[in-house]
Structure formats: C-alpha cells, structure tokens
PDB file of C-alpha atoms in Angstrom:
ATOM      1  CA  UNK F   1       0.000   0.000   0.000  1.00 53.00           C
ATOM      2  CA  UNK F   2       2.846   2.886   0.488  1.00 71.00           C
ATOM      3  CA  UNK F   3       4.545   1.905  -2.192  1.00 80.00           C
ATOM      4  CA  UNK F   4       0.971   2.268  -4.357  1.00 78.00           C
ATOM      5  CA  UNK F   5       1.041   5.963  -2.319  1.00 81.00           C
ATOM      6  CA  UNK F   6       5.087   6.524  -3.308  1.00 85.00           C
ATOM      7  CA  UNK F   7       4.239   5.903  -7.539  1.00 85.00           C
ATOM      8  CA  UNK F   8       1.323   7.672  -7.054  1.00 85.00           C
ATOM      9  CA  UNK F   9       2.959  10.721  -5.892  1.00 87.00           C
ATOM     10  CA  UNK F  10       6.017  10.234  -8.214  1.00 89.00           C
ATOM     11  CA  UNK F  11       3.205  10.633 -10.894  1.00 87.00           C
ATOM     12  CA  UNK F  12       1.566  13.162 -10.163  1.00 87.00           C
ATOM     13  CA  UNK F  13       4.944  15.235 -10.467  1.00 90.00           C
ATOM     14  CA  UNK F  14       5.945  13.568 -13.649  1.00 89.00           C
ATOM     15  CA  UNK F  15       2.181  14.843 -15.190  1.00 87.00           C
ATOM     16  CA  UNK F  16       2.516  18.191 -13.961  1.00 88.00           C
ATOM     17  CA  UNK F  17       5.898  18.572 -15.304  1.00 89.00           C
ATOM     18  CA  UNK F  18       4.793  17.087 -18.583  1.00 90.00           C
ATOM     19  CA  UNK F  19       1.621  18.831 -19.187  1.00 87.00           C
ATOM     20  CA  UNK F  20       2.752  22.378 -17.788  1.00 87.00           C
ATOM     21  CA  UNK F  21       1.085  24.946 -20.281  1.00 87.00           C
ATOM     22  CA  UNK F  22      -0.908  22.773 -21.734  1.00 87.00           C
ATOM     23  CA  UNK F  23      -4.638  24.020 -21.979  1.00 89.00           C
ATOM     24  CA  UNK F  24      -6.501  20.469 -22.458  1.00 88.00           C
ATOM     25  CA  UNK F  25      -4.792  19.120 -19.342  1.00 90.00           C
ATOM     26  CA  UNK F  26      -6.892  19.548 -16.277  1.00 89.00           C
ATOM     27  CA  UNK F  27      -5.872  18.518 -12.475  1.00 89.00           C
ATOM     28  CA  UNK F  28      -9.163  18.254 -10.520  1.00 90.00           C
ATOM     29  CA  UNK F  29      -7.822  17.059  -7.415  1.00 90.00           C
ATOM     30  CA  UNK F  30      -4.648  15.020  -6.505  1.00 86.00           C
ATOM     31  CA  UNK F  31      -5.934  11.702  -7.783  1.00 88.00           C
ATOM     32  CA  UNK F  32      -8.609  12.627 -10.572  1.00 91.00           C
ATOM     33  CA  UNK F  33      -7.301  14.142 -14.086  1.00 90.00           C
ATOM     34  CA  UNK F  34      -9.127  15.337 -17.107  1.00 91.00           C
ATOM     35  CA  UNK F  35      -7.614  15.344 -20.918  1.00 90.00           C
ATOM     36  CA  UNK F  36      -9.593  16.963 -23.663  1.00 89.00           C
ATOM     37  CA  UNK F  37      -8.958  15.787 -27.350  1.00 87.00           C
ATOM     38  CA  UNK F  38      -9.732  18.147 -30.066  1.00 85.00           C
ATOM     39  CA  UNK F  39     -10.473  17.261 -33.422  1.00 82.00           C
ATOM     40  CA  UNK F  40     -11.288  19.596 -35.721  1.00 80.00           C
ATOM     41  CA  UNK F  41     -14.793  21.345 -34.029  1.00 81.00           C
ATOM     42  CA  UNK F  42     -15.300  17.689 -32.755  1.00 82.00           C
ATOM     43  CA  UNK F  43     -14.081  17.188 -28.916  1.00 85.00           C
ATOM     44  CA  UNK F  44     -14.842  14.962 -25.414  1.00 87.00           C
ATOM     45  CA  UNK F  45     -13.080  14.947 -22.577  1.00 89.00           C
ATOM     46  CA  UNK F  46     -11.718  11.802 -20.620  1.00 89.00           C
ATOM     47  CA  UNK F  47     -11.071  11.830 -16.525  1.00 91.00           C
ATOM     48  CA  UNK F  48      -9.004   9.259 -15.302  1.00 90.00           C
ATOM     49  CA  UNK F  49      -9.415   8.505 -11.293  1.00 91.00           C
ATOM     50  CA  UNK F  50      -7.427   6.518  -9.142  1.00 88.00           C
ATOM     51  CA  UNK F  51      -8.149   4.428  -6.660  1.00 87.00           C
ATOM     52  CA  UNK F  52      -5.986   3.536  -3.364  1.00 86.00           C
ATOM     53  CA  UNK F  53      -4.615   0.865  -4.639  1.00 87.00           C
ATOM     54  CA  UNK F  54      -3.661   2.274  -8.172  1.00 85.00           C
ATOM     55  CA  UNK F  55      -1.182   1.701 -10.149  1.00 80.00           C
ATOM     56  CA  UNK F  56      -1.492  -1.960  -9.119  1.00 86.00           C
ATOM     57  CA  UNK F  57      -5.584  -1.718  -9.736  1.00 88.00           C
ATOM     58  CA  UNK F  58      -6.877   0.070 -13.169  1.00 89.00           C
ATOM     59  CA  UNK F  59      -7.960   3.225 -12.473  1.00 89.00           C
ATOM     60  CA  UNK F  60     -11.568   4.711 -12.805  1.00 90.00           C
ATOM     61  CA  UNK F  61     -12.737   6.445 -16.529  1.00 90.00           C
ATOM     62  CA  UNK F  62     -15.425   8.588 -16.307  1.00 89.00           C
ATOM     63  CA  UNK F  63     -17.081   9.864 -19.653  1.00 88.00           C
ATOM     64  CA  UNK F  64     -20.401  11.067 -18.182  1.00 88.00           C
ATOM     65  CA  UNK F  65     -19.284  14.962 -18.202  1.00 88.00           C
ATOM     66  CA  UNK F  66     -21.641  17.678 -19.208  1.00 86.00           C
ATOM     67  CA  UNK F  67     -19.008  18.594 -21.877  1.00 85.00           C
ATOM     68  CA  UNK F  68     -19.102  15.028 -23.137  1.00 84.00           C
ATOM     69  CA  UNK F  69     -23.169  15.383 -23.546  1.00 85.00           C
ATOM     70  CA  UNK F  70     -22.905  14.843 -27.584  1.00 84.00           C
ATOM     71  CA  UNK F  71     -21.223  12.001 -28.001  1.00 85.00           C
ATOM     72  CA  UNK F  72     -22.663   9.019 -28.967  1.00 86.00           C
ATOM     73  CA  UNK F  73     -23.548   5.368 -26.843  1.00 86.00           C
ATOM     74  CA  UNK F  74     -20.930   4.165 -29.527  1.00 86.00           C
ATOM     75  CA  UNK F  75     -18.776   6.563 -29.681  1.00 87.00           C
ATOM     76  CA  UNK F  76     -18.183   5.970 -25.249  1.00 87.00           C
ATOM     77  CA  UNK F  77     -17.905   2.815 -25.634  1.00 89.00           C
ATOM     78  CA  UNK F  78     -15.282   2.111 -28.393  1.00 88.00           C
ATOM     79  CA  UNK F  79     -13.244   4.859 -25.948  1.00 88.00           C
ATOM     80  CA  UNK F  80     -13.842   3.078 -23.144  1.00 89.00           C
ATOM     81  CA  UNK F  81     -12.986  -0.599 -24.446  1.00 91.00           C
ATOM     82  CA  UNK F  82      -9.323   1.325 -26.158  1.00 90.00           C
ATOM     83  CA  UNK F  83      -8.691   2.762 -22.998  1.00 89.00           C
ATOM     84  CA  UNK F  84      -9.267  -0.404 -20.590  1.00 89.00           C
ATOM     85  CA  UNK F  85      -7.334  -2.818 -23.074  1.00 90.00           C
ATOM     86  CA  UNK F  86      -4.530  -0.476 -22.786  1.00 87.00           C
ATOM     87  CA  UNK F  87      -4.699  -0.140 -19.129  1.00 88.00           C
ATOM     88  CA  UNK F  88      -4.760  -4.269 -18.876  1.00 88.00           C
ATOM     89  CA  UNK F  89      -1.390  -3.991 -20.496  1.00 87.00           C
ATOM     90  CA  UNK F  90       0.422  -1.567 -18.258  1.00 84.00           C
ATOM     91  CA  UNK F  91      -0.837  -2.904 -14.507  1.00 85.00           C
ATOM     92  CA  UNK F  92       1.017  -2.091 -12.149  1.00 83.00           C
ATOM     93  CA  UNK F  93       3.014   0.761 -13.821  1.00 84.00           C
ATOM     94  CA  UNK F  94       2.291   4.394 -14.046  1.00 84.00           C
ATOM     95  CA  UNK F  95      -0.170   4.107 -17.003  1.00 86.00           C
ATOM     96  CA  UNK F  96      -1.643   7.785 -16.842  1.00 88.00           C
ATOM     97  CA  UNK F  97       0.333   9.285 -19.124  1.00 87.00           C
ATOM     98  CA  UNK F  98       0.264   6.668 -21.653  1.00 88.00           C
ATOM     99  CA  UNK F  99      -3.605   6.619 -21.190  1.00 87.00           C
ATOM    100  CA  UNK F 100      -3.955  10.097 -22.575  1.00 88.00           C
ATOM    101  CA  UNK F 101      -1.351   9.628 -25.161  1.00 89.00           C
ATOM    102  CA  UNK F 102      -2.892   6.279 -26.237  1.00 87.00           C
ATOM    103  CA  UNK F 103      -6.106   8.233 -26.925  1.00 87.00           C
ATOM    104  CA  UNK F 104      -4.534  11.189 -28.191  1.00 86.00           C
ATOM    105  CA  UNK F 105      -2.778   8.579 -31.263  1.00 87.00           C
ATOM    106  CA  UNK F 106      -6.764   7.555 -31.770  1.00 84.00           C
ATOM    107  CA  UNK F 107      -8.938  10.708 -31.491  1.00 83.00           C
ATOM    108  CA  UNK F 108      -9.000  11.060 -34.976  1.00 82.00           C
ATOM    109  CA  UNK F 109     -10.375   7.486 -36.014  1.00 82.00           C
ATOM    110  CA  UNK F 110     -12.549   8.022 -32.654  1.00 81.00           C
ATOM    111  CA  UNK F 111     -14.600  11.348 -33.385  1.00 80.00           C
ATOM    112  CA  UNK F 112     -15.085  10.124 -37.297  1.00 80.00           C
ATOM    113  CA  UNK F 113     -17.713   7.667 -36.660  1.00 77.00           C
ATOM    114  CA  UNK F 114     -19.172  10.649 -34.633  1.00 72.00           C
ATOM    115  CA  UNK F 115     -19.321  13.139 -36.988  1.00 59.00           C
ATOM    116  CA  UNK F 116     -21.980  10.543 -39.316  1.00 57.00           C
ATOM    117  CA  UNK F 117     -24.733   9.917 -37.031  1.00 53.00           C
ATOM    118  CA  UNK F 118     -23.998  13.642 -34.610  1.00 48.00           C
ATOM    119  CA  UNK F 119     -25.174  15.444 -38.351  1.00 51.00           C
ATOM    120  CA  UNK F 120     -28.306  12.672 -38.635  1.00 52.00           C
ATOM    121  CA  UNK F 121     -29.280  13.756 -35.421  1.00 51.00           C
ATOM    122  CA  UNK F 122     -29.178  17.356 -35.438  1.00 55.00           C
ATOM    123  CA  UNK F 123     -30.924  16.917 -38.923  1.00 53.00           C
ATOM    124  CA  UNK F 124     -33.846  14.922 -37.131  1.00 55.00           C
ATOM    125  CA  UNK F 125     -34.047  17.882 -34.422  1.00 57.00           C
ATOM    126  CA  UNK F 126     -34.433  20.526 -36.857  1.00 58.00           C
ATOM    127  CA  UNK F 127     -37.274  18.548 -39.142  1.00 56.00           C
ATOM    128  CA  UNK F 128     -39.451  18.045 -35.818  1.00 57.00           C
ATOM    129  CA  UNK F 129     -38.755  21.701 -34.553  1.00 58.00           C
ATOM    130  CA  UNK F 130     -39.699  23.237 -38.001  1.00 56.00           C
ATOM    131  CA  UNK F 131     -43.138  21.025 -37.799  1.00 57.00           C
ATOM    132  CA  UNK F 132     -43.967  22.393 -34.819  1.00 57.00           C
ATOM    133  CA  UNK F 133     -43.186  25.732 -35.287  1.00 56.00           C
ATOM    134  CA  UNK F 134     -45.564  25.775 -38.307  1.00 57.00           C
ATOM    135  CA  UNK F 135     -48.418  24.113 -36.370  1.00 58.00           C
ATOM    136  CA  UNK F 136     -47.532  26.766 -33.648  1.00 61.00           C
ATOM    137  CA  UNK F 137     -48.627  29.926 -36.378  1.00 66.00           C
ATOM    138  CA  UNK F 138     -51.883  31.119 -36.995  1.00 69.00           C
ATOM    139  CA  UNK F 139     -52.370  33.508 -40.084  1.00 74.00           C
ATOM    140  CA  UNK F 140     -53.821  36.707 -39.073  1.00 76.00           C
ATOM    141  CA  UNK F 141     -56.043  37.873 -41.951  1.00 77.00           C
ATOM    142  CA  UNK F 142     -55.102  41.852 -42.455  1.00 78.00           C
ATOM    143  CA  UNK F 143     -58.169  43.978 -41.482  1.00 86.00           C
ATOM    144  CA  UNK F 144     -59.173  46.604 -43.823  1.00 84.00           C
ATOM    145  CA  UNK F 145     -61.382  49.784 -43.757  1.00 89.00           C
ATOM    146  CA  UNK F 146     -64.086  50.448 -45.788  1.00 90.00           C
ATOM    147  CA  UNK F 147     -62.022  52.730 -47.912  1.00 90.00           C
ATOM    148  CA  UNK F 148     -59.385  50.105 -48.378  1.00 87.00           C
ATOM    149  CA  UNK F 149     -62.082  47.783 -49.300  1.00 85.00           C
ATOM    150  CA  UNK F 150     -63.606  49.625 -51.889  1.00 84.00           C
ATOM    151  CA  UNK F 151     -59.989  50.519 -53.183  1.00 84.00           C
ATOM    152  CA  UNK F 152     -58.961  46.963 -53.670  1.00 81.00           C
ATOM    153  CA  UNK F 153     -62.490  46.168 -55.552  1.00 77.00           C
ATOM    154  CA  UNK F 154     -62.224  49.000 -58.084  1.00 77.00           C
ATOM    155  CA  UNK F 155     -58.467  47.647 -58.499  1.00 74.00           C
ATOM    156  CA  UNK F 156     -59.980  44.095 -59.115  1.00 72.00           C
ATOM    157  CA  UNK F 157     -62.548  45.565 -61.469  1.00 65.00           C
ATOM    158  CA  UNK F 158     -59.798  46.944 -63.668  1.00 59.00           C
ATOM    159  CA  UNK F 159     -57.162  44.201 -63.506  1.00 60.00           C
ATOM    160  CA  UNK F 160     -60.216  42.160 -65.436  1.00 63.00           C
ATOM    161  CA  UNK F 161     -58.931  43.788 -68.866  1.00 60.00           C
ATOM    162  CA  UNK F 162     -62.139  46.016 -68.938  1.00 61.00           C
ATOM    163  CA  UNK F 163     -64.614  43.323 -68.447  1.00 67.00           C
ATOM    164  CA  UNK F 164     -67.407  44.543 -66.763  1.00 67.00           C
ATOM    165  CA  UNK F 165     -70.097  43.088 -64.880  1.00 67.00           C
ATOM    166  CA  UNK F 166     -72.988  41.483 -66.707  1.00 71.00           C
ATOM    167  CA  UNK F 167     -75.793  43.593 -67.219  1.00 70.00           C
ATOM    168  CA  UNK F 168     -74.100  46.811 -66.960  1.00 66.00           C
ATOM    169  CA  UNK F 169     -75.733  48.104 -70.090  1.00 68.00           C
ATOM    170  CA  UNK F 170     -79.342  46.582 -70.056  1.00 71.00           C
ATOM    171  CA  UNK F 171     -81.685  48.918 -70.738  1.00 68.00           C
ATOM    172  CA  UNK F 172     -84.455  49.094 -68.107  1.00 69.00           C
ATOM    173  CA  UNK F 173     -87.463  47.626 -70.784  1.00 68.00           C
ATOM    174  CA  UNK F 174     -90.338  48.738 -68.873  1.00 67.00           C
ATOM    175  CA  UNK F 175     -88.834  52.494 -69.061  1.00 73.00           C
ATOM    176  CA  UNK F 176     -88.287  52.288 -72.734  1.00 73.00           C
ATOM    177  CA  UNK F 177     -91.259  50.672 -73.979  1.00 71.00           C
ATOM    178  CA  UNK F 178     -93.135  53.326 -71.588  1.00 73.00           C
ATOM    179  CA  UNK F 179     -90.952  56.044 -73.548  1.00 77.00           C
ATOM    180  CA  UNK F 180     -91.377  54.802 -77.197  1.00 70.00           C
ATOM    181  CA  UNK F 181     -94.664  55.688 -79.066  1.00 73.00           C
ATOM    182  CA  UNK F 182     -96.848  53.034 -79.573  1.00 65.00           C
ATOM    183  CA  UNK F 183     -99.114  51.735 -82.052  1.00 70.00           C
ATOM    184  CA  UNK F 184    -102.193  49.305 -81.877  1.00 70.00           C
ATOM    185  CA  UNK F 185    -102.205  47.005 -84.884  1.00 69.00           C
ATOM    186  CA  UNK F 186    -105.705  45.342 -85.620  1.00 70.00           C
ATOM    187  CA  UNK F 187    -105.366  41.694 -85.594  1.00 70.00           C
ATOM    188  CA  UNK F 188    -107.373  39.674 -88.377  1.00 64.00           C
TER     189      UNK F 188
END
C-alpha cells in the first residue's frame, strides 16, 4: 500500500511537469485528471481517477461529463474498451500518461464515426422543430377599412382587362317601352 502511495505521488509530479502549459490538461484534485482531445470542431473529454490501490488496480474512466453530452452510446464505448485494453497492459506501472497519449494517437479514427450519425441527429431535431413551429402559427387575416375595401375592388374591377359586370348596359325595358310611341295594330 505505500509503495501504491510513493508511484502515485512520483506521478503526479511527472504529469505536472509534462503537461505544464498545456490548456486540455486539467488537475481536478490530486488523484482525478481530465484530458480533452480536439479534433477539428469535434471534442470529449476523458477523466481518469485513481483508486488507493492504483497503479497496481486500473484506475476509474469517467465519460459522463456535461461537456461530453454529444457524443454518442458508440462513440463511449469504443473509448472506453481502447482505454481499458490499454490499461490491462500496463498494470502495475504508471499508465496515466500513456492513457492520454494512447487516446490522443486515436482521437482522430474516434470522433469520425461521430461526426456521421452527430449530423443525422441534429438533422432529425431541426425537421421536428420546423413542424412544430408551423403548427404553432396562426395567419392573421389583415383587417381593412371600408375605404381600403372599396380601393382593392375598383383595383380588381380593372385588372379584369375592362370586363365589366354582366348587365351593366341593359336597358331598363319597362322604361323604354313606356318612352317609345306606340301603335295598336288590328289583328285579323
């Protein structure tokens, strides 16, 4: 057990000394460190824990971080599975550093199969949120005055090429026959 306590100590210095200045390197306490990997605009973050009895025991990985929200069930997994096959290999050694490393070789390959089915999903969220934003609006029909009103009907009148309304010429016949003179015809 002390000599689990002496390499843990011993690597604790050797990661500060090796990852001094670097930005994706992240100490949380004495025993718990963070790595982030950046590809391209695609990134996750991997915390390593140890327990008491590390380096002889694997340590703890922890992917459930808010940051690491977007990745994928797969995407964890095949992370998890690289990262525990390599820490089979190095038990009982300091195995921290060549954790990260291990994963740093990999990131690439890792965040490619994330990029595929990350776009399918964000695709899937925008189709349902543009169906119900369109359920979500209700056309408001423009009110009008009466002057308006009558505007926009003598504009329809005229956009019908001068058609006019049936009738618009008929002669009242009752008015003209009363106005034209009349003659009686006998009838044989």
């Amino acid at each position: 057990m002390c000599e689990d306590a002496e390499q843990q100590a011993e690597e604790m210095e050797v990661l500060k000394s090796i990852y001094e200045g670097d930005e994706n390197f992240k100490q949380v306490n004495p025993k718990t460190y963070q790595y982030k990997y950046i590809d391209g605009e695609k990134s996750f973050i991997l915390e390593i824990s140890w327990g008491d009895t590390y380096p002889t025991e694997k340590p703890n990985f922890n992917l459930e971080i808010f940051y690491n929200q977007h990745l994928i069930p797969a995407v964890k997994d095949k992370i998890l599975s690289i990262v525990n096959e390599e820490a089979e290999q190095w038990l009982g050694c300091a195995m921290t550093y060549t954790l990260f490393e291990c994963l740093k070789e990999r990131a690439g390959d890792i965040l490619s199969e994330q990029a595929g089915e990350a776009i399918v999903a964000r695709v899937e969220k925008i189709v349902i949120e543009d169906q119900e934003s369109e359920s979500k609006q209700v056309e408001k029909k423009e009110q009008l005055t009466k002057a308006q009103k009558r505007r926009a009907w003598d504009r329809a009148e005229m956009g019908r090429a001068g058609e006019r309304p049936r009738g618009w010429d008929w002669v009242d016949i009752v008015k003209h026959l009363s106005q034209v003179p009349h003659t009686h015809t006998p009838t044989v």
